[in-house]
Amino acid sequence: MSPHLFVRRRRGLDRLKLLVSCGLVSAVALAALAIPVRGEAPIRFIDSAKVWVLSGGNASYVLGVNERNELQSVYWGKRIWRDQDWTVVKSSPQWDGVDPSTNTTPEEYPGWGGLRFFEPCLKATLAGGVRDVVLEYAAHDIRGDELSVTMKDIGGGLAVELRYRIYPNGVLSKSSVIRNASNAVVTIESAQSGAWQLPAAEGYHLSYLAGRWGEETLYTREPIHRGSKVIESRRGSTSNQFNPWFAIDGPEEAGEEHGNVWFGALGWSGSWKIAVEQTPHRDLRITGGYNDFDFSYPLKPGESLSTPPFYAGFTDHGFGEASRLMHRFQLEHILPRPSAGHPRPVLYNSWEATGFAVDEPGQTALARKAAEIGVERFVMDDGWFGARDSSLAGLGDWVPNPKKFPHGLKPLIDNVKSLGMDFGLWVEPEMVNSDSDLYRAHPDWVLSFPGRPRSEARNQLVLNLSREDVKEYVLASLDKLVSENEIAFLKWDLNRNFSEPGWQEAPPAEQKTIWVRHVNNYYDVIDRLRARHPKLEIESCASGGGRVDLGVLTRTEEVWPSDNTDAFDRLSIQYGYSHAYTPKTMMAWVTDVPSMDQRSEPLEYRFLVAMMGSLGIGSNLTKWNPEEVQVASRMVALYKRIRGTVQEGQLYRLLAPVDGSLSANEYVSQNGKQAVLFAFLHAQQYGRLAPSIHLRGLAETAVYRVGVVEGKIAEKQETFSGAYLMNHGLTPSLKGEFDAAAVVLERLD
Ligand code: GLA
């Protein structure tokens, strides 16, 4: 926003607030506009009712202490502005002996203890072998938008601090810190970040993102019935199979722009679990945190275990608004640095062009071509280090291969820089090939059990990053690499899942802590590396989209969503991805055809698909003909004009790629001055013409100029009103197979 506009908006807000104080505009109207009433704190404790009200945007979240001193969920939904509405919280009435009140009361953070038979947030073995955790409210503290509630087990040996934060647009986070307050070891067997509760009803639906390698984040939606549905990773990292995001709509079904949607995502890059449980009484509980499979975390007296943040939000404006809230939240509060005004650079990556066969002349030739079409960052992928000629050897030895780079990386980096680009490098620091100098020197550094097989996947083993010496080695080798070379960007990969998860040097009771320790140490390495090299940027990759989550995104600017770069498949992968994550983080490459599906979409189509995220190119540019170079240059130039809108604007998913032959996305810039429409036809049938596409998020009374059209639209005028664009719509003249169009609209004031 320009300073001028900002001042104008501020003045407008102040005037509105003045009208409120004069009684001319009601506080209700302001709340509807999601404008905080003067002096209204985001978190308020209503003493008389023992209730906390957390409000932001258009949502309120309310919890309280009931007559048994349990912390109970009271309300989560559309904002309720009047504090006096909340009265003393009562537990659920007793149903019968097998379903007592403790089992039906929606507790915020239930322990496994007493008469409770559902998914607990905390399960532990306390001093003396006691396997009974009953948590009661002890104290609370409010600091601005943060609330901390301390709970204590009735035996006194365990304390849990529940941490809440409400963000300005209504997104919340929950996490817990579990502390051993006894004199003996306490073993935590399940540690969840928290539970979200929805009232009893029929008709809820669950949406989640599922897939596998090559088809990550496919959007899935299904009815919720009684029982539990678990999405999870038991693999040590976030996983290509499920992503830690959920959305619930209901009881009436929601659509893209209407209906109640509760949505959430875990900020954790290791094994995780989200259980969606509809109880026999039809309440809904969504419990998430560390995966409790193979989980055991001993705490010595005074020690504590923190759980990852579980973020969530609510909207009554459908899945589209749910993702727009998530995107904005990520841009403003999750990504490592203030995101606004720092567009992602157009990137080139060598992997699909050269595989492991990288060397100085080959990469220099690619870099020259990349610079010609407007690329801003040149990334050399796998193959540059140790004895790395294939996946069989070299992982762990982070020094340039002397045959491929006889003078180190400097000559290549100098070349890349002289061409006006910065330089990025691929690394896979948590892994080792058994054929490597590192493994020969430290065979004890990998996850394994004594005398048992060490299963290799992609010919590699997992370094035991829980060990301090391994962690320090990884940090030191990356630090050296980045200190000695002008590296602006690392693509940090992880190409296998954990197996035989033994930590031979640790006492048996501590071995299962690797699931948590590995990830915390991975975070620690990134945090320290970034602190030493504040300009360094990182992409998270794990055999494609195996490490995409809000934990890693607090530390990395972008992620690699999938190794599948077929543009048609990408439409669906990106569609699912966009439900949970902002397009700014979504690296998307244009690559050569035929794709892994043996499909050959036109270059324009491939570009337009990739331009809906953070644009990258992975083609073998040395093989492109002049016409292809020309198309690419035009597309890259167009992308630079619109990337602010794509990366930081509001996304409207107009037509889903799963629902028919035509799909379309629209992005509207934050200040409303630019909008971009992308439309894709998969296959024309029966000679039918594409229908009009109705835009959204524009101003009815404003006039927009069609600035650039890639592909065609039927309408011939140069300008259109917002009302026309949204109600009549634009008609793309898309024909045949894999045809695509993009329209850029500039608002005329
Ligand atoms: C993984 C990544 C690819 C590429 C290769 C290199 O598969 O997802 O993009 O970096 O590793 O070995």
Coordinates of N, CA, C and O and ligand atoms in Angstrom, one line a residue, residues 213 349 351 356 381-382 388 426 428 458 491 493-495 539 541-545 560 562-563 589, ligand 1:
W213 N 4.4 -39.8 -4.0 CA 5.4 -39.2 -4.8 C 4.8 -38.9 -6.2 O 4.2 -39.8 -6.8
N349 N 16.6 -24.1 -12.6 CA 17.2 -25.2 -11.9 C 17.7 -26.3 -12.9 O 17.0 -26.6 -13.9
W351 N 18.3 -29.6 -12.7 CA 18.1 -31.0 -12.5 C 17.5 -31.7 -13.7 O 18.0 -32.8 -14.2
F356 N 22.6 -35.8 -12.9 CA 23.9 -35.7 -12.1 C 25.1 -35.2 -12.9 O 26.1 -34.9 -12.4
D381 N 21.6 -28.1 -9.3 CA 21.0 -29.2 -8.5 C 22.1 -30.2 -8.2 O 23.3 -30.0 -8.2
D382 N 21.6 -31.4 -7.9 CA 22.4 -32.6 -7.5 C 23.6 -32.9 -8.5 O 23.5 -32.6 -9.7
R388 N 29.8 -37.9 -6.6 CA 28.4 -37.9 -7.0 C 28.2 -38.0 -8.5 O 27.9 -36.9 -9.1
W426 N 22.0 -27.1 -4.6 CA 21.3 -28.2 -4.0 C 22.1 -28.9 -2.9 O 23.3 -29.1 -3.1
E428 N 21.6 -32.0 0.4 CA 20.8 -33.0 1.1 C 21.5 -33.3 2.4 O 22.0 -34.5 2.6
R458 N 16.9 -45.1 -2.1 CA 17.6 -44.3 -3.1 C 19.1 -44.4 -2.7 O 19.8 -43.4 -2.7
K491 N 18.7 -25.2 -2.0 CA 17.6 -26.1 -2.1 C 17.9 -27.3 -1.2 O 18.8 -28.1 -1.5
D493 N 17.2 -30.7 0.4 CA 16.4 -31.9 0.0 C 16.4 -33.0 1.1 O 17.3 -32.9 2.0
L494 N 15.5 -33.9 1.0 CA 15.5 -35.1 1.9 C 14.8 -36.2 1.1 O 13.6 -36.1 0.8
N495 N 15.6 -37.2 0.7 CA 15.0 -38.1 -0.3 C 14.7 -39.5 0.1 O 14.6 -40.4 -0.7
E539 N 15.0 -23.3 0.0 CA 13.8 -24.0 -0.5 C 13.7 -25.4 0.2 O 14.7 -26.1 0.3
C541 N 12.6 -29.1 0.1 CA 12.3 -30.2 -0.9 C 12.4 -31.5 -0.2 O 13.3 -31.7 0.6
A542 N 11.6 -32.5 -0.5 CA 11.8 -33.8 0.0 C 11.2 -34.8 -1.0 O 10.1 -35.1 -1.0
S543 N 12.1 -35.2 -2.0 CA 11.6 -36.1 -3.1 C 10.3 -35.4 -3.6 O 9.3 -36.1 -3.7
G544 N 10.4 -34.2 -4.0 CA 9.1 -33.4 -4.3 C 8.6 -32.8 -3.1 O 9.3 -32.3 -2.2
G545 N 7.3 -33.0 -2.8 CA 6.6 -32.2 -1.8 C 6.5 -33.0 -0.4 O 5.5 -32.9 0.2
W560 N 9.3 -27.1 -2.7 CA 9.1 -27.7 -4.0 C 7.9 -28.7 -3.8 O 8.0 -29.6 -3.1
S562 N 6.3 -30.8 -5.8 CA 6.2 -32.2 -6.4 C 7.3 -32.3 -7.5 O 7.6 -31.4 -8.2
D563 N 7.8 -33.5 -7.6 CA 8.7 -33.8 -8.8 C 8.0 -33.9 -10.1 O 8.6 -34.0 -11.1
W589 N 8.1 -25.2 -11.9 CA 9.0 -25.1 -13.1 C 8.3 -25.4 -14.4 O 7.4 -26.3 -14.4
Ligands
GLA1 C1 14.8 -35.0 -5.5 C2 14.2 -33.6 -5.8 C3 14.5 -33.3 -7.2 C4 16.0 -33.3 -7.4 C5 16.6 -34.6 -7.0 C6 18.1 -34.6 -7.1 O1 14.2 -36.0 -6.2 O2 12.9 -33.6 -5.5 O3 14.0 -32.0 -7.5 O4 16.6 -32.3 -6.7 O5 16.2 -35.0 -5.7 O6 18.7 -35.8 -6.8

